[in-house]
PDB file of C-alpha atoms in Angstrom:
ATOM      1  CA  UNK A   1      20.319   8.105 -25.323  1.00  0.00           C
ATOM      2  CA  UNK A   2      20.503   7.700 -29.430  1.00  0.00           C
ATOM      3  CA  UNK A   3      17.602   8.855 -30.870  1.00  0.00           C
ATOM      4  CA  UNK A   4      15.895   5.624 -32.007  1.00  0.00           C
ATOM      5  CA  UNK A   5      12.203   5.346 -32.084  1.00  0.00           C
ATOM      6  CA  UNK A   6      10.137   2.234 -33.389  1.00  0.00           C
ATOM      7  CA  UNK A   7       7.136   1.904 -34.418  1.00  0.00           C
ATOM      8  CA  UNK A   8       4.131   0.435 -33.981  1.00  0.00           C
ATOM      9  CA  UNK A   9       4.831   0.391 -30.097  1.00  0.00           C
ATOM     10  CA  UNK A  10       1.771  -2.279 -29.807  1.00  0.00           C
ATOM     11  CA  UNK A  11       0.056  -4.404 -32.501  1.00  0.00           C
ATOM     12  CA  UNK A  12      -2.346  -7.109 -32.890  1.00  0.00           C
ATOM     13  CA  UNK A  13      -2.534  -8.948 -35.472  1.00  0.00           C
ATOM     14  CA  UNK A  14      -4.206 -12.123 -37.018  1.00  0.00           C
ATOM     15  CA  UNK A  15      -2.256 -15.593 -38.149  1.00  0.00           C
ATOM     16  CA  UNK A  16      -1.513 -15.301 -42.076  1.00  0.00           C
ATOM     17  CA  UNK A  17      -1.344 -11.314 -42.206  1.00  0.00           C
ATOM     18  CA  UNK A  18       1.561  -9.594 -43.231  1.00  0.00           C
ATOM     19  CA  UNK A  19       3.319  -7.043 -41.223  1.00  0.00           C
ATOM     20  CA  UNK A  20       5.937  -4.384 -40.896  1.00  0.00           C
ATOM     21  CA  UNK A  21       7.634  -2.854 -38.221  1.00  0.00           C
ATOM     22  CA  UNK A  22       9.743   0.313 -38.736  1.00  0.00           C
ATOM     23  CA  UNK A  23      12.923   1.691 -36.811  1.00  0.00           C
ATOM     24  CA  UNK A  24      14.297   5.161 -37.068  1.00  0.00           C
ATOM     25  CA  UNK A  25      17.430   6.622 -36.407  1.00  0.00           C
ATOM     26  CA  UNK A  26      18.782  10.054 -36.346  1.00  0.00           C
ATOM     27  CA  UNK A  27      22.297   9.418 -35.039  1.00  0.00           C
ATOM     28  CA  UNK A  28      23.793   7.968 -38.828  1.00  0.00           C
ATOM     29  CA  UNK A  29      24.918   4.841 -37.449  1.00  0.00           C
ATOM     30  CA  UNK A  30      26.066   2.170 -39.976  1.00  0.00           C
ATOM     31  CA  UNK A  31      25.003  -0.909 -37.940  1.00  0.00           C
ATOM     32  CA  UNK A  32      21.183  -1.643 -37.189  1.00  0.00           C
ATOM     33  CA  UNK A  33      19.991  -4.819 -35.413  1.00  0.00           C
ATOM     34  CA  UNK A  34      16.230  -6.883 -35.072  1.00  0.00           C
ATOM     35  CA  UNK A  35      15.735  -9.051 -32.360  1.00  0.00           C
ATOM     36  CA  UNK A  36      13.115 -10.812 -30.379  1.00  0.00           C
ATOM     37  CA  UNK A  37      12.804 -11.236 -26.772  1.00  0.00           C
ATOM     38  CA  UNK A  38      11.355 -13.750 -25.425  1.00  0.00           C
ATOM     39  CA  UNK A  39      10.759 -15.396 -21.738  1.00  0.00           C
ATOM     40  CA  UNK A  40      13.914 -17.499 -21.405  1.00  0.00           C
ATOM     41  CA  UNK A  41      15.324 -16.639 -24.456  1.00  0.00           C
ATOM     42  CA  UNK A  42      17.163 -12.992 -23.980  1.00  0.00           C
ATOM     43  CA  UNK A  43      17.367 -11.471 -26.825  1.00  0.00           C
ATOM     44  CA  UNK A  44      18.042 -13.094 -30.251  1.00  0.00           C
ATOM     45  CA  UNK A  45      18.807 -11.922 -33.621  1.00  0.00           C
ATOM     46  CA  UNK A  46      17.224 -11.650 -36.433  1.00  0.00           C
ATOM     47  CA  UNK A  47      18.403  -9.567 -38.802  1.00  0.00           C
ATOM     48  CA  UNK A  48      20.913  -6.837 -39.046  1.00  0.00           C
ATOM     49  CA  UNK A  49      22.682  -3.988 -41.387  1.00  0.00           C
ATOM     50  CA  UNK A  50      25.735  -2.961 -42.061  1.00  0.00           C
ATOM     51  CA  UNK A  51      24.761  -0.265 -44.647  1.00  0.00           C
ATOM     52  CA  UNK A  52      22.235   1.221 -47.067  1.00  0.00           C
ATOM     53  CA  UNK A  53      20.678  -2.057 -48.530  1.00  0.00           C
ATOM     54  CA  UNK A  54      23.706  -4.490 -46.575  1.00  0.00           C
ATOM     55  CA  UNK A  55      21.612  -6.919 -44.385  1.00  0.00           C
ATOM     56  CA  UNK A  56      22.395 -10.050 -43.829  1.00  0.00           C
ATOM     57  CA  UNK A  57      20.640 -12.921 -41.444  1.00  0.00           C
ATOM     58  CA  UNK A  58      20.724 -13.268 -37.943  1.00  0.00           C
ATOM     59  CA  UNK A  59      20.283 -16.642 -35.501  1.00  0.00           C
ATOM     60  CA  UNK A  60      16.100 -16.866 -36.142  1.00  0.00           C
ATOM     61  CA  UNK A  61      15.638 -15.340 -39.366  1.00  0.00           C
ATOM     62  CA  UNK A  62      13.172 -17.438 -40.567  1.00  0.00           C
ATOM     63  CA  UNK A  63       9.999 -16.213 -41.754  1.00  0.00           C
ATOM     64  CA  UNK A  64      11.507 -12.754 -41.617  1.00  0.00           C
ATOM     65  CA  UNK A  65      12.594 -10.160 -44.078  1.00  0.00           C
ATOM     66  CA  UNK A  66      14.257  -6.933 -43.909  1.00  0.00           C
ATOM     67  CA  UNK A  67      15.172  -3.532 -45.910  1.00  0.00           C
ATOM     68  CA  UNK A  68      17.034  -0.822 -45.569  1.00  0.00           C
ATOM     69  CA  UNK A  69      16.550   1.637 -48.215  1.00  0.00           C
ATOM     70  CA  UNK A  70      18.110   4.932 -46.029  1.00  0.00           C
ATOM     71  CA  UNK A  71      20.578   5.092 -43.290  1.00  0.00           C
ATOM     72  CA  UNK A  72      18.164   6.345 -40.886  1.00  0.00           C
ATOM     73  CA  UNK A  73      15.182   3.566 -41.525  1.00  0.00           C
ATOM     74  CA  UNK A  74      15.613  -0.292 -40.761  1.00  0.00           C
ATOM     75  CA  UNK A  75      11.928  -1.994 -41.785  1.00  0.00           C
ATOM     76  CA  UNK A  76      11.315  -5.752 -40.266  1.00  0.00           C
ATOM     77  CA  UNK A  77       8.394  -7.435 -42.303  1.00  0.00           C
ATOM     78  CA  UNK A  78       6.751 -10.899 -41.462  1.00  0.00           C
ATOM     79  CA  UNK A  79       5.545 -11.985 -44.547  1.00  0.00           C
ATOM     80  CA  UNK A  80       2.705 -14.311 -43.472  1.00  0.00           C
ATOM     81  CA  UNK A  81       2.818 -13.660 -39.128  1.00  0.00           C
ATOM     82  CA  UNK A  82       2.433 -16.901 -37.075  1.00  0.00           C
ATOM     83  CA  UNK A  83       1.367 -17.351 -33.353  1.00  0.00           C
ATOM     84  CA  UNK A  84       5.140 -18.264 -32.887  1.00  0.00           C
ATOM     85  CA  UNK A  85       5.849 -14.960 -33.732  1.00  0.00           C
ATOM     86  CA  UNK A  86       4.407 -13.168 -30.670  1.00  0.00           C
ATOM     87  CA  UNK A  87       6.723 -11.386 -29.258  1.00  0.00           C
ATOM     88  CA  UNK A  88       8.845  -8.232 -27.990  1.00  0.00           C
ATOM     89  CA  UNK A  89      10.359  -6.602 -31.095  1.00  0.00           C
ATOM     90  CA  UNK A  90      13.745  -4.357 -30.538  1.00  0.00           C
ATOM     91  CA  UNK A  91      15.839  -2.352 -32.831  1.00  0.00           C
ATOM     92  CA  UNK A  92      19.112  -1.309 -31.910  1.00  0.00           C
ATOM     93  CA  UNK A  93      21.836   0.886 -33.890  1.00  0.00           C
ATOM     94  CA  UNK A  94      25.553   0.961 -32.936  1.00  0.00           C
ATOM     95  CA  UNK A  95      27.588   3.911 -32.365  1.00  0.00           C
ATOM     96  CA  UNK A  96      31.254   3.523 -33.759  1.00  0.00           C
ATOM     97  CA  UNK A  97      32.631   2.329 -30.283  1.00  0.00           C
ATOM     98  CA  UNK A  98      30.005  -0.532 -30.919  1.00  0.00           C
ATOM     99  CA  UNK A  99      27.880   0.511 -27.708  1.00  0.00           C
ATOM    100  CA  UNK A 100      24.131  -0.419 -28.954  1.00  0.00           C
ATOM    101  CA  UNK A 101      21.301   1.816 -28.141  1.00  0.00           C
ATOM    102  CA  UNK A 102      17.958   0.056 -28.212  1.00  0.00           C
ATOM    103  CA  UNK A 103      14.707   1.559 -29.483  1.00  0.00           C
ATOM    104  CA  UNK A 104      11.322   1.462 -26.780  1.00  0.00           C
ATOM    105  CA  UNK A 105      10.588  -1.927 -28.563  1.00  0.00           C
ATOM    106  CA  UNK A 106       6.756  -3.344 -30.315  1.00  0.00           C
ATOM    107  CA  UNK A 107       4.833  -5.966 -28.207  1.00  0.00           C
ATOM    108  CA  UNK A 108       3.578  -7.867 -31.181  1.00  0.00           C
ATOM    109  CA  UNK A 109       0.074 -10.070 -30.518  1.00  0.00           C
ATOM    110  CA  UNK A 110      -0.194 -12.563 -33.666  1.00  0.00           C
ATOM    111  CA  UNK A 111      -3.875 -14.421 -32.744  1.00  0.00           C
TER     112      UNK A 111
ATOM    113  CA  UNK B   1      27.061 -20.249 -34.517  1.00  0.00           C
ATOM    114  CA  UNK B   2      28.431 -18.466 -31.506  1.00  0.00           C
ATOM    115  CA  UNK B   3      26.690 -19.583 -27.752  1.00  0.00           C
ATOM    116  CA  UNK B   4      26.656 -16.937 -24.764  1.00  0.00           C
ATOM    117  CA  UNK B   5      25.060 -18.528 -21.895  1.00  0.00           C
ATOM    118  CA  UNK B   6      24.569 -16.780 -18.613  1.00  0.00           C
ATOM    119  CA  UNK B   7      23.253 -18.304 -15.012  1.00  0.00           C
ATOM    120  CA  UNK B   8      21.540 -18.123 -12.879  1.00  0.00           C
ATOM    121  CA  UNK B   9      18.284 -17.065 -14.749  1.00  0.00           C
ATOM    122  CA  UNK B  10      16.274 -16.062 -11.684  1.00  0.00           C
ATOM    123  CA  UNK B  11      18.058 -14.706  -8.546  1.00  0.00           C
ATOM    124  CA  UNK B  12      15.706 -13.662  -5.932  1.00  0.00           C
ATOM    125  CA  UNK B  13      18.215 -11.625  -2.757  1.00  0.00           C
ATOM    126  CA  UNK B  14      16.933  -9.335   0.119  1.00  0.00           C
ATOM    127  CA  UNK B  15      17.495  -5.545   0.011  1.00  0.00           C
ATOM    128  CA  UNK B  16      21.350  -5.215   1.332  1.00  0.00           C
ATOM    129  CA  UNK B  17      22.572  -9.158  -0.185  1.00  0.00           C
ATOM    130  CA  UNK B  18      25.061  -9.141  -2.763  1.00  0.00           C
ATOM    131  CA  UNK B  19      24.300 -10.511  -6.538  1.00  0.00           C
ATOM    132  CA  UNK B  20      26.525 -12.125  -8.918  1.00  0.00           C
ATOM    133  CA  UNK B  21      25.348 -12.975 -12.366  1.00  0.00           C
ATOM    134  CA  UNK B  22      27.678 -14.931 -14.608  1.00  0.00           C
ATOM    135  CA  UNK B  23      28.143 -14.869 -18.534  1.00  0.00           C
ATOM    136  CA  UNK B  24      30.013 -17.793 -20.843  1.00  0.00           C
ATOM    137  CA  UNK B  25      30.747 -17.718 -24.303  1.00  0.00           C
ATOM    138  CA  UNK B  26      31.589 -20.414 -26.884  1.00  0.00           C
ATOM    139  CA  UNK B  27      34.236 -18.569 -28.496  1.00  0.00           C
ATOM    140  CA  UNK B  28      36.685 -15.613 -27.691  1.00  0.00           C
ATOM    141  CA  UNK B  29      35.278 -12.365 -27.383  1.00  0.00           C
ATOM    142  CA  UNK B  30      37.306  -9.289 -28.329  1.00  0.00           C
ATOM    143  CA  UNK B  31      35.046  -7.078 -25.558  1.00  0.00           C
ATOM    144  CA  UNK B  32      31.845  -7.465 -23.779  1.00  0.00           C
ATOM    145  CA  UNK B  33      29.399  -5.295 -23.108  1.00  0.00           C
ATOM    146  CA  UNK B  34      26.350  -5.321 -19.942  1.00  0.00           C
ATOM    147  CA  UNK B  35      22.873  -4.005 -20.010  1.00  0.00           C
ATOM    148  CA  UNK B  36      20.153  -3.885 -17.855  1.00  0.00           C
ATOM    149  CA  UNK B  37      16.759  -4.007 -18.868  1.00  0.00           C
ATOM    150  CA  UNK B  38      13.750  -2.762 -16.479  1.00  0.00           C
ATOM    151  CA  UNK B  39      10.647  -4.219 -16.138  1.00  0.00           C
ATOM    152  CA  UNK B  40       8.805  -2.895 -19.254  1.00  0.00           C
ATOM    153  CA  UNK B  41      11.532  -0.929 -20.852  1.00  0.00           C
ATOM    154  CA  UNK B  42      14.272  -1.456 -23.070  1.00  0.00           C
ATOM    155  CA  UNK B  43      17.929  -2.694 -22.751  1.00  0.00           C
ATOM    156  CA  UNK B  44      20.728  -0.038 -21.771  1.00  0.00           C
ATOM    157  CA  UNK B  45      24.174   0.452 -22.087  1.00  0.00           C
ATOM    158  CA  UNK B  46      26.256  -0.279 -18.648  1.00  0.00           C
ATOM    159  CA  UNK B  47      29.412  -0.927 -19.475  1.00  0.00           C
ATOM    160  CA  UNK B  48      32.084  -2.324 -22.013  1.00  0.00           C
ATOM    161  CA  UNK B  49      35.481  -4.765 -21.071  1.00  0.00           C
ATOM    162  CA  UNK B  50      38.147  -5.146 -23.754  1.00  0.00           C
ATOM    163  CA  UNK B  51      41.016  -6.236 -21.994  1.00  0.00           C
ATOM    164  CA  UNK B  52      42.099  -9.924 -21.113  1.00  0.00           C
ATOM    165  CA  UNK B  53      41.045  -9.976 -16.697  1.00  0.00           C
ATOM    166  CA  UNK B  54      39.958  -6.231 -16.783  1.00  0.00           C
ATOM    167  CA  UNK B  55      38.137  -5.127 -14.277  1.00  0.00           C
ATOM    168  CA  UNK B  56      36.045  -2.341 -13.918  1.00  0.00           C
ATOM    169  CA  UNK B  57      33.448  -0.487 -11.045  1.00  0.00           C
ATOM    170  CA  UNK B  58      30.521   1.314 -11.404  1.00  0.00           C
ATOM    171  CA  UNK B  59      29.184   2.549  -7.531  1.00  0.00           C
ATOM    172  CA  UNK B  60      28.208  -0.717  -6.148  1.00  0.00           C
ATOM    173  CA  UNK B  61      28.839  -2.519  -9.193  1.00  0.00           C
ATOM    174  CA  UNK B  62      31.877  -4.974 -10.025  1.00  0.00           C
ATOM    175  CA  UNK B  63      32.605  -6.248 -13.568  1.00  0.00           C
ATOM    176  CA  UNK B  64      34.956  -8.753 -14.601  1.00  0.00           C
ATOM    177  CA  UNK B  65      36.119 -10.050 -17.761  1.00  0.00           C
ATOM    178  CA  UNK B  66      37.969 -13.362 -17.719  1.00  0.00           C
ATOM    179  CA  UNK B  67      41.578 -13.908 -18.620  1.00  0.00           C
ATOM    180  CA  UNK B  68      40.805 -16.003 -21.751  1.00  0.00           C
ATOM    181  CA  UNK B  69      37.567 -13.419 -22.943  1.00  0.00           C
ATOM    182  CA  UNK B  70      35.492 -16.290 -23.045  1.00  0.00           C
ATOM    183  CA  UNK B  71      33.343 -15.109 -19.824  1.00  0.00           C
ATOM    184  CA  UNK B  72      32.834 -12.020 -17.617  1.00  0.00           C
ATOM    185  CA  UNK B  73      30.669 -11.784 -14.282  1.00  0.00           C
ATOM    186  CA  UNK B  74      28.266  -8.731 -12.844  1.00  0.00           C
ATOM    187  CA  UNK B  75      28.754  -8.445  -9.344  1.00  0.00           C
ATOM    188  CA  UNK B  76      26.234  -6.094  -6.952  1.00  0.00           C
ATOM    189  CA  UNK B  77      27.319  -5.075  -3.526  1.00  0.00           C
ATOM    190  CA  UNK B  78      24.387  -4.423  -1.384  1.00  0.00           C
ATOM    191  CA  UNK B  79      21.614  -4.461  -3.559  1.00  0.00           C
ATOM    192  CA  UNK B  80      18.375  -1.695  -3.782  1.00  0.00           C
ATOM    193  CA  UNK B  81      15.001  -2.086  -4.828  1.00  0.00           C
ATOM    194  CA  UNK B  82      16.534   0.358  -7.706  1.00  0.00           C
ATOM    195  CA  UNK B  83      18.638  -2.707  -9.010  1.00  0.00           C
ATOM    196  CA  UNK B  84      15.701  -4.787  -9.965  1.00  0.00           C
ATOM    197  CA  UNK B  85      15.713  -6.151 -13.431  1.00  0.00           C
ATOM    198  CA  UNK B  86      17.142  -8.355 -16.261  1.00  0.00           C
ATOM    199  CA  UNK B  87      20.779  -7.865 -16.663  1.00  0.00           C
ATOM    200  CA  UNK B  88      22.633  -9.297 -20.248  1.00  0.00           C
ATOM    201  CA  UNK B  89      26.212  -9.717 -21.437  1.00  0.00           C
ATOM    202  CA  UNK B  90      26.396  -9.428 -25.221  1.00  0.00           C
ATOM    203  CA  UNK B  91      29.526  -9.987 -27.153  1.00  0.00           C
ATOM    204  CA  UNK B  92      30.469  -9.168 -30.789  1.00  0.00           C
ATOM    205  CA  UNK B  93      30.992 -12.605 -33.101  1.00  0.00           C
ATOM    206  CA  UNK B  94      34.081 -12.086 -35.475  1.00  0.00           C
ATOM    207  CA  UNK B  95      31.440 -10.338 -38.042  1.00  0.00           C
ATOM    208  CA  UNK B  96      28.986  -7.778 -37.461  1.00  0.00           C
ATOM    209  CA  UNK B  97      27.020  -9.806 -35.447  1.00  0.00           C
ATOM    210  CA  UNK B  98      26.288  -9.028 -31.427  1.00  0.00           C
ATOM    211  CA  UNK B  99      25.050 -12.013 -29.506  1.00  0.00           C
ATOM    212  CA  UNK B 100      23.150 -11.867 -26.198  1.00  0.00           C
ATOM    213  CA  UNK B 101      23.497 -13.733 -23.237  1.00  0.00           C
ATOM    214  CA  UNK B 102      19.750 -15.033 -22.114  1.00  0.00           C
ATOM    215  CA  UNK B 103      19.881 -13.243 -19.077  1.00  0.00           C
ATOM    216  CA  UNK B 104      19.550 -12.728 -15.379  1.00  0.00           C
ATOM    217  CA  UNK B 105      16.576 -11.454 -13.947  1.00  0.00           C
ATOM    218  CA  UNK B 106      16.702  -9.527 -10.678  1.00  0.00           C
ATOM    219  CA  UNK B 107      14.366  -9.381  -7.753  1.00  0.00           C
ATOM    220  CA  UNK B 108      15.151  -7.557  -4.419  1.00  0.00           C
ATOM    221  CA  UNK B 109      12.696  -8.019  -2.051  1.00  0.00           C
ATOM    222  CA  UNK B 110      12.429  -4.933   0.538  1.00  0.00           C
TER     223      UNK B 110
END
């Protein structure tokens, strides 16, 4: 597998806080994805990348924000985290014959 | 936007049934892709279709995509205990976007 790691793997957090989560890469794909699983829900976009400070918005973008300042690094932040916002974080990057490798994910608790 | 929809969402089978998940999207799709996800972990990489009614095999494992790209089907012959778990289609939108299908989740009962 692509070397993608994210962290936090687990955090807990309180309603109102802000909070980042952080994806690395060492395989210098272009594309980098966000999404959010949740039960009945797959997986579903949020953000992605198509280069060095290129994002644009996925299909539940709201009340997120992104940044990518370096190929390798793809940062999700929730400016202000709400309960609805508990949930299984992944990153993925895509090699160039758009198979997607998926980092471990973050189980994300906002009480 | 673009919809990919997959059924059944549950599908419970003994050890040894067969298992057929199915995925439909709103628009053409110029491939598709499968992963499977295992309890706990994170999705991987099965297989990719590009071709209008290609058809491809993995071991026990059939995979269709349909004549007019617009849906594709998983198919397990005798299922194992190692099967177990959430299979997805995902399909690239015109853009750089890749949509998910919302699943099938797999049980095989010994």
């Amino acid at each position: 597998d692509a070397g993608i790691t994210q962290s936090p793997r687990h955090k807990v957090t309180e309603t109102g806080t802000p909070v980042t989560l952080r994806c690395h890469q060492t395989e210098n794909h272009r594309y980098m994805y966000w999404y959010r699983q949740d039960p009945g829900h797959g997986l579903r976009l949020i953000h992605y990348s198509y280069g060095v400070k290129d994002t644009d918005k996925g299909e539940v973008s709201d009340g997120y924000s992104v940044s990518r300042s370096k190929t390798e690094d793809f940062l999700l932040t929730l400016e202000s985290a709400t309960s609805s916002q508990t949930s299984v974080y992944f990153c993925a990057s895509r090699a160039n014959n758009e198979k997607l490798f998926f980092g471990s994910g973050t189980q994300l608790s906002v009480l | 936007g673009q919809q990919v929809m997959q059924i059944p969402q549950y599908q419970h089978v003994q050890e040894g049934e067969d298992f057929t998940t199915y995925c439909n999207s709103s628009t053409t799709l110029s491939n598709i892709q499968w992963y499977k996800q295992r309890p706990g972990g994170h999705p991987v990489f099965l297989i990719q279709l590009v071709k209008s009614g290609e058809v491809k095999k993995q071991k026990r494992l059939t995979f269709q995509f349909g004549e007019a790209k617009k849906n594709s089907s998983l198919h397990i012959t005798a299922t194992q205990t190692t099967d177990v778990g959430t299979y997805f289609c995902a399909g690239p939108d015109t853009g750089n976007q890749f949509y998910f299908g919302t699943g099938t989740s797999l049980t095989v009962i010994p």
